[in-house]
mmCIF file of C-alpha atoms and ligand atoms in Angstrom:
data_model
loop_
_atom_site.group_PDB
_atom_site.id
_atom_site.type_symbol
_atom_site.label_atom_id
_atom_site.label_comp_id
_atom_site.label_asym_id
_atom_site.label_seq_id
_atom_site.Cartn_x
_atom_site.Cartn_y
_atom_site.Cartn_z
ATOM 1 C CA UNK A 1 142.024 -8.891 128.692
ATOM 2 C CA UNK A 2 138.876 -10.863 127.688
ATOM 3 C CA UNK A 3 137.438 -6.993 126.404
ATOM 4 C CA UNK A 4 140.662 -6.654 124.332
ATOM 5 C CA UNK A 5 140.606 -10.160 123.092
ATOM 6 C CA UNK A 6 137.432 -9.875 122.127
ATOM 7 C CA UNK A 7 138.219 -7.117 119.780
ATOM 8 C CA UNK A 8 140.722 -9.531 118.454
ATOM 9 C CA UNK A 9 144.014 -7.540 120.135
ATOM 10 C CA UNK A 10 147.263 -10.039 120.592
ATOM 11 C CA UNK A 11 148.436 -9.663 124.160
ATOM 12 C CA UNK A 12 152.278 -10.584 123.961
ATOM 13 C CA UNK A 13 153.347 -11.289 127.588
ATOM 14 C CA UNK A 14 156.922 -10.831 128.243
ATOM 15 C CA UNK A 15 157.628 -9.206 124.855
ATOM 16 C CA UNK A 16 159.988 -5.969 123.845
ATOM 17 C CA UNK A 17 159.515 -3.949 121.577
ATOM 18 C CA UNK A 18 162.741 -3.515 119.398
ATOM 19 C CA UNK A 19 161.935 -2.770 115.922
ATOM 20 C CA UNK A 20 159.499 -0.901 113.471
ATOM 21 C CA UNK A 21 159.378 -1.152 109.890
ATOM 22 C CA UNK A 22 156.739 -1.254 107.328
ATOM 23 C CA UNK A 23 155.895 -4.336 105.112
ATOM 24 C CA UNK A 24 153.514 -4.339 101.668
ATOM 25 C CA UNK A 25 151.830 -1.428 103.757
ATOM 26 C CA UNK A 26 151.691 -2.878 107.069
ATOM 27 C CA UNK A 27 153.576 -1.910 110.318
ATOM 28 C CA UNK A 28 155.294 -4.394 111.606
ATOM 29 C CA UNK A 29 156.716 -4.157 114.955
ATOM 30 C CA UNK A 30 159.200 -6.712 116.398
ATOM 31 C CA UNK A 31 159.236 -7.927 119.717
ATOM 32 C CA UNK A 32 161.898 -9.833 121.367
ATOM 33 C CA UNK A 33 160.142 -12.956 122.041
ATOM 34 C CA UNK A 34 160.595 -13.956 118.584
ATOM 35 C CA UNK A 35 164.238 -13.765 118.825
ATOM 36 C CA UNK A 36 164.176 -17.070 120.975
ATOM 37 C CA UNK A 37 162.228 -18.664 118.294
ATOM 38 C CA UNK A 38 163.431 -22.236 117.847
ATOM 39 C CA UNK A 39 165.425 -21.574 121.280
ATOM 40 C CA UNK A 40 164.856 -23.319 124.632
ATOM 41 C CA UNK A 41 164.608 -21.038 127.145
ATOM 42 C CA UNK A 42 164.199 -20.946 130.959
ATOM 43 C CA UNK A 43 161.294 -19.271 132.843
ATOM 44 C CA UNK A 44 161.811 -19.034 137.061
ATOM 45 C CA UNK A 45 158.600 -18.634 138.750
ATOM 46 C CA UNK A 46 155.621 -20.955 140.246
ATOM 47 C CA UNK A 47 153.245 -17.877 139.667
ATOM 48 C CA UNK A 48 150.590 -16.827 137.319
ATOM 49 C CA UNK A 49 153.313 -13.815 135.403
ATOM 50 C CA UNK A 50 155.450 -16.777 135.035
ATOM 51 C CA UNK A 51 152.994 -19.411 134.322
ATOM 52 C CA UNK A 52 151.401 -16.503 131.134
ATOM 53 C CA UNK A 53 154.772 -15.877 130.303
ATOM 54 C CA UNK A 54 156.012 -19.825 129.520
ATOM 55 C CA UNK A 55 152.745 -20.557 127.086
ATOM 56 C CA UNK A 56 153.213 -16.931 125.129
ATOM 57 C CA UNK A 57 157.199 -18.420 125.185
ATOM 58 C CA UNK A 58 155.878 -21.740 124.330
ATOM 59 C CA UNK A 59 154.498 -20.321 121.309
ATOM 60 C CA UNK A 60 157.964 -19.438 119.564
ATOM 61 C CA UNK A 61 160.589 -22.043 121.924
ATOM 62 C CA UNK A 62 161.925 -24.731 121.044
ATOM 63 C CA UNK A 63 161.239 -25.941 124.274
ATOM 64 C CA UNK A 64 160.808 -23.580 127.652
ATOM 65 C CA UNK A 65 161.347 -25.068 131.073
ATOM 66 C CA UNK A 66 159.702 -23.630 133.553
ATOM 67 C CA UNK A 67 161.565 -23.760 137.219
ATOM 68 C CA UNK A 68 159.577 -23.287 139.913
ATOM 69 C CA UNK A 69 160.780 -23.847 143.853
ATOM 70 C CA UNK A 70 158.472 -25.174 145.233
ATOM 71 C CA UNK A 71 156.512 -28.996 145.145
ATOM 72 C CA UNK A 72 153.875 -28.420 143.288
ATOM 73 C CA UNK A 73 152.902 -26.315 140.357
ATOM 74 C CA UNK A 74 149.301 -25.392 142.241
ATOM 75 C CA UNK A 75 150.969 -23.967 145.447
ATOM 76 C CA UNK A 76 150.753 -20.374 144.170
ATOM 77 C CA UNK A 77 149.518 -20.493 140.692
ATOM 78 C CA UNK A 78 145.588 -20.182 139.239
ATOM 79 C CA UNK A 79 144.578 -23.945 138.763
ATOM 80 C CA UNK A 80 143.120 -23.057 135.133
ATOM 81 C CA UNK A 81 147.115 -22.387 134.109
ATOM 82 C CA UNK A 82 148.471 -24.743 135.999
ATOM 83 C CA UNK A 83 146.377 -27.370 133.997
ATOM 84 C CA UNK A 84 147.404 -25.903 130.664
ATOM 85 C CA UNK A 85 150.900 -25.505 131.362
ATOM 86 C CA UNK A 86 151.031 -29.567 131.950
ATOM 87 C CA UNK A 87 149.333 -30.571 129.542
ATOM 88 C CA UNK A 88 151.455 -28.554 127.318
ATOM 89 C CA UNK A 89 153.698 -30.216 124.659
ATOM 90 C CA UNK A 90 156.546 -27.433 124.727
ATOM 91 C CA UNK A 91 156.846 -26.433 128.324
ATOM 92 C CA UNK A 92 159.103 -28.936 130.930
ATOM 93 C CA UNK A 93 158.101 -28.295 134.739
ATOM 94 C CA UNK A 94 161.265 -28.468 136.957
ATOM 95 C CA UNK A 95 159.816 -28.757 140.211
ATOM 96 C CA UNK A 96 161.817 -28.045 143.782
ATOM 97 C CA UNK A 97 164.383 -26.581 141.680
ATOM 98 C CA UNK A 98 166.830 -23.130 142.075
ATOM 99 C CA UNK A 99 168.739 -21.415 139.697
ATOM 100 C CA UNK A 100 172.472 -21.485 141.086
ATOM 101 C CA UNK A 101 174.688 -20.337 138.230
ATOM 102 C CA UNK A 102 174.261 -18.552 134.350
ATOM 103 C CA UNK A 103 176.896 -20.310 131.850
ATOM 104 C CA UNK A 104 177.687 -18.772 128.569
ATOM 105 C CA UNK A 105 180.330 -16.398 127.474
ATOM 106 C CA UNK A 106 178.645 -13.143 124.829
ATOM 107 C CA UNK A 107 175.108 -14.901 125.363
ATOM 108 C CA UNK A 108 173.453 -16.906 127.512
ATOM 109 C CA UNK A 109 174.064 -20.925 126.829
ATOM 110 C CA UNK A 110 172.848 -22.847 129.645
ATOM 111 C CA UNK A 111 171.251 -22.141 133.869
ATOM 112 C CA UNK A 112 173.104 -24.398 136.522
ATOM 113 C CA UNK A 113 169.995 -25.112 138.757
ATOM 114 C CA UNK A 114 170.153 -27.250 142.108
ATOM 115 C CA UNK A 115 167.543 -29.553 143.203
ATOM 116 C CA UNK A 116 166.427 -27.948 146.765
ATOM 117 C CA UNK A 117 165.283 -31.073 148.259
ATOM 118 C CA UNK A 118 168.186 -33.587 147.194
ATOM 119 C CA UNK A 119 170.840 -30.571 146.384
ATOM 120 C CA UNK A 120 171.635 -32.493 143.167
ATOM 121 C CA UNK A 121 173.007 -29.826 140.422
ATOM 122 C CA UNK A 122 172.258 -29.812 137.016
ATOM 123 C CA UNK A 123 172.371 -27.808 133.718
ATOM 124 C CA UNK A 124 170.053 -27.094 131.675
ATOM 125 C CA UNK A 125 170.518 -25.834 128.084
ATOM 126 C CA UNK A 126 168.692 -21.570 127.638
ATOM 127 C CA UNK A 127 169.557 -19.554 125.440
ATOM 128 C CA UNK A 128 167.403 -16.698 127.480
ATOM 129 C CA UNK A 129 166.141 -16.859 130.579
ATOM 130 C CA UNK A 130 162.730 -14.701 132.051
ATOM 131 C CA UNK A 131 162.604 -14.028 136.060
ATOM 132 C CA UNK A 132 159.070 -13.831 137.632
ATOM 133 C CA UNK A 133 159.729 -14.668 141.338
ATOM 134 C CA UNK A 134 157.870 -11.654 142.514
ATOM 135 C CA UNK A 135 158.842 -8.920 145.047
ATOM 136 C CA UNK A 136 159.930 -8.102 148.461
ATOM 137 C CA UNK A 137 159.153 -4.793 150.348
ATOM 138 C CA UNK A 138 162.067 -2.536 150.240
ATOM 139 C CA UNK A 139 161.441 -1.452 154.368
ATOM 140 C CA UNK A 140 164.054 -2.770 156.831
ATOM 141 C CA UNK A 141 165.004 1.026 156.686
ATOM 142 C CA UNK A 142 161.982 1.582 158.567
ATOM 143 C CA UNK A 143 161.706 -1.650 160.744
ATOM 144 C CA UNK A 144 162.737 0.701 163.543
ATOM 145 C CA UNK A 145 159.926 3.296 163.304
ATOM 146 C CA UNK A 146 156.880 2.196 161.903
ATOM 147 C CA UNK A 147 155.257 -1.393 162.562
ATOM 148 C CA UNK A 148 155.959 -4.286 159.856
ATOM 149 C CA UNK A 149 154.228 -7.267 159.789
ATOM 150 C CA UNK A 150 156.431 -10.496 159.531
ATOM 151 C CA UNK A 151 156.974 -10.232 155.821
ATOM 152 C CA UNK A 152 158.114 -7.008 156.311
ATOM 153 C CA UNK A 153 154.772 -5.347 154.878
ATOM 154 C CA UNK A 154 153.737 -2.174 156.406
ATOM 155 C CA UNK A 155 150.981 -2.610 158.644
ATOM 156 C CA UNK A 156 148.436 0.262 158.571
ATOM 157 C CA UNK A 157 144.648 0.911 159.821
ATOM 158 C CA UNK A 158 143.375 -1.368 162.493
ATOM 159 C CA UNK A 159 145.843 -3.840 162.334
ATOM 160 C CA UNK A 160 148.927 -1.208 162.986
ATOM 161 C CA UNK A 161 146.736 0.144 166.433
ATOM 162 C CA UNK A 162 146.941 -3.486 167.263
ATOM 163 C CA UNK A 163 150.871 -3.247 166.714
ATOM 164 C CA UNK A 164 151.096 -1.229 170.014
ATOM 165 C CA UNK A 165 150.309 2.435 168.798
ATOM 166 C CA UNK A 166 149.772 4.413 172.177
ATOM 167 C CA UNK A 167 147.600 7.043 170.821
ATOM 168 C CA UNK A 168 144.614 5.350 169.046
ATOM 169 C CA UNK A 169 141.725 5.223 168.686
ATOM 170 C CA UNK A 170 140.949 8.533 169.922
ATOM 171 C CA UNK A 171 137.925 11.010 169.405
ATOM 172 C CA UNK A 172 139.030 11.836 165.865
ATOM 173 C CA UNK A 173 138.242 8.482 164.301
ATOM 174 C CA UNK A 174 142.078 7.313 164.781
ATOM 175 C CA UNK A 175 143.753 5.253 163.601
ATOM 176 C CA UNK A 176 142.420 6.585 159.811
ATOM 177 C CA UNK A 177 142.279 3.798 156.950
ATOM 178 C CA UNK A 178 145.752 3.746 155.690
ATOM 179 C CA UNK A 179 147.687 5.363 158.675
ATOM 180 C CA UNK A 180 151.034 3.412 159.937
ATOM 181 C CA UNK A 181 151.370 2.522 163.638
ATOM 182 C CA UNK A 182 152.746 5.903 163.441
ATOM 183 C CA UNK A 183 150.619 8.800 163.569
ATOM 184 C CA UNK A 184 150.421 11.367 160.600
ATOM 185 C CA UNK A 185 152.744 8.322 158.237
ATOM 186 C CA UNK A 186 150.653 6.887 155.933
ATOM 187 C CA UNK A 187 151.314 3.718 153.261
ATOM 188 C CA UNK A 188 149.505 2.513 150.010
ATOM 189 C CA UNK A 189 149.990 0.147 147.236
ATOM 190 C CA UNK A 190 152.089 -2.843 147.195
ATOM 191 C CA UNK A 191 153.756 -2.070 150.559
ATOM 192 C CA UNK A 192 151.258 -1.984 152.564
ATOM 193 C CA UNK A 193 150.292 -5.170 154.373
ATOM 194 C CA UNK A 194 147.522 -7.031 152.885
ATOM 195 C CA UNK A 195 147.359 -4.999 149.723
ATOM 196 C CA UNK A 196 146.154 -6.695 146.943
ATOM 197 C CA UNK A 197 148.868 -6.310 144.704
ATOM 198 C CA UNK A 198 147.471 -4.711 141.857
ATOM 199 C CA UNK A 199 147.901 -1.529 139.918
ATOM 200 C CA UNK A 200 144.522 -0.002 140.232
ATOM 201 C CA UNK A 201 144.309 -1.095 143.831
ATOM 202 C CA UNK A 202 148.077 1.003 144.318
ATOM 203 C CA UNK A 203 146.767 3.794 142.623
ATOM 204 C CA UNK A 204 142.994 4.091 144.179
ATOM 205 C CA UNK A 205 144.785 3.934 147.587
ATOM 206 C CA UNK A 206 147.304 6.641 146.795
ATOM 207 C CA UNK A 207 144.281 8.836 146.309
ATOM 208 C CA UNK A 208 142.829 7.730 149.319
ATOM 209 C CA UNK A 209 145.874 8.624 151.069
ATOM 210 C CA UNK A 210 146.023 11.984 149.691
ATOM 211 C CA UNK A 211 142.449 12.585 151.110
ATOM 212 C CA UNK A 212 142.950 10.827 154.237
ATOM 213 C CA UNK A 213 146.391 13.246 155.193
ATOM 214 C CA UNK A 214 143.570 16.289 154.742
ATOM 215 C CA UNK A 215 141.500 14.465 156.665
ATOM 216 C CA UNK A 216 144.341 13.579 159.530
ATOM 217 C CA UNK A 217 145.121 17.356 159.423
ATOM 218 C CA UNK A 218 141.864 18.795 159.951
ATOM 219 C CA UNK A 219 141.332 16.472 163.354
ATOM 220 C CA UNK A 220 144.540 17.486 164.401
ATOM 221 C CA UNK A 221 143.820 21.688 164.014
HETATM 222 C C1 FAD B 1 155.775 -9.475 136.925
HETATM 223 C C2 FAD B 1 154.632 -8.645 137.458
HETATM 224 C C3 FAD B 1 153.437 -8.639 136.772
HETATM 225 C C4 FAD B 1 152.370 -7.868 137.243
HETATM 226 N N1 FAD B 1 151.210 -7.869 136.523
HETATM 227 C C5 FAD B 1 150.195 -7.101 136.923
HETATM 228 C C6 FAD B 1 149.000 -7.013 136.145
HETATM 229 O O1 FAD B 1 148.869 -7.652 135.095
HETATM 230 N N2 FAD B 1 148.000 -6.214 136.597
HETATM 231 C C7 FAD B 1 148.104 -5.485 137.744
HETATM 232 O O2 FAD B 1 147.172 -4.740 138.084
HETATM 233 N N3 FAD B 1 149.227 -5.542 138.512
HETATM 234 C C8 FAD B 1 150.267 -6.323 138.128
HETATM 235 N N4 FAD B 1 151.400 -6.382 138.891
HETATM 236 C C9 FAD B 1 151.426 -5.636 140.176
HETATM 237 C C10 FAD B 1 151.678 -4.153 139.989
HETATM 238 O O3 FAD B 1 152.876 -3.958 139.260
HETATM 239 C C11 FAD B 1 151.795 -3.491 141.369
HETATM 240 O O4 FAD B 1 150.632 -3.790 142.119
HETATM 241 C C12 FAD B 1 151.925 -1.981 141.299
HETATM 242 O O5 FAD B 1 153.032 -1.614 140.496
HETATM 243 C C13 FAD B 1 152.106 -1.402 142.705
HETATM 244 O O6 FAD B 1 152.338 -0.035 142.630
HETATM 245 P P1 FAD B 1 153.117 0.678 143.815
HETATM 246 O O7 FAD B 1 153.184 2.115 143.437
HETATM 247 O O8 FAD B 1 152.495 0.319 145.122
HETATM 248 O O9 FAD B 1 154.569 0.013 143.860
HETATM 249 P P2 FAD B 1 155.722 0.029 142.757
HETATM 250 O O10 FAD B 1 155.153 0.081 141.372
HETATM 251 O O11 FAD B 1 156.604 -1.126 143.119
HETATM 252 O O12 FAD B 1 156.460 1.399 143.008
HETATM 253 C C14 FAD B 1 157.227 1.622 144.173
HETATM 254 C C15 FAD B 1 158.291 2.650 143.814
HETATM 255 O O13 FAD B 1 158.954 3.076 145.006
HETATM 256 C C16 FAD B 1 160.338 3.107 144.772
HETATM 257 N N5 FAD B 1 161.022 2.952 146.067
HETATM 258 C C17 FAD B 1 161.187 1.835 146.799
HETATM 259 N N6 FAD B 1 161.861 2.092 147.922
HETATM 260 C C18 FAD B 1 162.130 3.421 147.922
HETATM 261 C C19 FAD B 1 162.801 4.305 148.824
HETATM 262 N N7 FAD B 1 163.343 3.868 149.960
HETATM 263 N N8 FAD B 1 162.873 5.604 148.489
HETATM 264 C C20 FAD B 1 162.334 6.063 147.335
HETATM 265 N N9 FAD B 1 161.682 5.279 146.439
HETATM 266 C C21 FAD B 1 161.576 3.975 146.735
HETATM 267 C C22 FAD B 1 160.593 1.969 143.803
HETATM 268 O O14 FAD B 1 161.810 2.156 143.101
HETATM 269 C C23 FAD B 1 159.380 2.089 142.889
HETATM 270 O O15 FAD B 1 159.593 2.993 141.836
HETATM 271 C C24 FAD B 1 152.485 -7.118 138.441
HETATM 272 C C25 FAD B 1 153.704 -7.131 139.142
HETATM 273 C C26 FAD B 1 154.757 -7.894 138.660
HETATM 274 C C27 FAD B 1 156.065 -7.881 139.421
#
């Protein structure tokens, strides 16, 4: 980001493109931020996609709230944002606060949210609203099979032996970097436990993984 800013590239974070069309000789493309330009709108998240995504709103809305669950703003986003998001004119922080209902009838018109301390309701006026509440692992599927850790992450390497794998370590360097509490399955990217939840991270393990299968096949010949 700080390369392409640098070179003086606009990084519009959430934004769609929807149109193209050419202007005295320019290209002009049209993103779908700017259609809630003079709008208030509603972000839901207390982390840093959501905190980027309420100052790029900020910058067209008439007014964005940003609802976030939990008691503080610095629980689980980068203190640097979390300064600049309140002490910004344009953006509302609705602390310990849920969204319950969406209210309109062709568009969006307002969020019923609920207060999750008190459990008071109220509504609050959006004409779009932008989710970044993050992600859970898709794995109860496999809860019976292959070690989980609490959050449902897939444990792998060291800390799946120490799940109760019977056969590890052994000779061959077992368990391999990677490998699920069960032998020969292995996990990368996001849902793997302790993964640092990044793309290049998700793909530089799925190349690991390819390596370490040859690598798990070859002990096992
Ligand atoms: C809002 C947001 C912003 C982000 N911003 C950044 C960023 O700026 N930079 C960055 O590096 N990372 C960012 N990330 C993180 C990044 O997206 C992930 O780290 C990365 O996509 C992980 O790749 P993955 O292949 O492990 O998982 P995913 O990209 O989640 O891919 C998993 C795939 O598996 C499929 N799947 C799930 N269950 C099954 C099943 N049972 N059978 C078959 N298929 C299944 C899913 O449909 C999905 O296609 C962001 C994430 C979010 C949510």
């Amino acid at each position: 980001m700080i390369q392409a800013d640098k070179f003086g590239a606009r990084l519009l974070v959430p934004a769609q493109a929807c149109g193209l069309h050419l202007d005295a000789g320019d290209h002009i493309v049209t993103v779908e931020a700017q259609m809630c330009e003079q709008d208030p709108v509603v972000v839901v998240g207390g982390g840093n996609s959501a905190g980027q995504a309420a100052l790029f709103l900020a910058r067209h809305a008439a007014c964005v709230r940003l609802l976030v669950r939990e008691e503080a703003l610095s629980t689980s986003m980068s203190r640097y944002l979390a300064v600049e998001i309140e002490r910004h004119a344009r953006i509302q922080i609705v602390l310990n606060t849920e969204v319950r209902e969406l209210i309109g009838e062709d568009k969006l018109a307002a969020v019923g949210a609920e207060n999750n301390r008190t459990g008071e309701r109220s509504t609050i006026e959006a004409r779009a609203m932008f989710i970044f509440i993050g992600a859970e692992p898709y794995t109860t599927w496999l809860a019976d099979e292959i070690a989980l850790d609490p959050k449902g992450y897939i444990l792998t390497g060291a800390d799946a032996t120490r799940s109760g794998r019977p056969d590890t370590p052994d000779s061959a360097g077992r368990p391999f970097p990677l490998e699920t509490s069960k032998a020969g399955v292995f996990a990368a990217g996001d849902v793997r436990s302790g993964s640092v939840k990044r793309v290049a991270a998700a793909v530089g393990e799925g190349a690991m993984a390819v390596r370490l299968i040859h690598d798990y096949l070859q002990a096992g010949e």
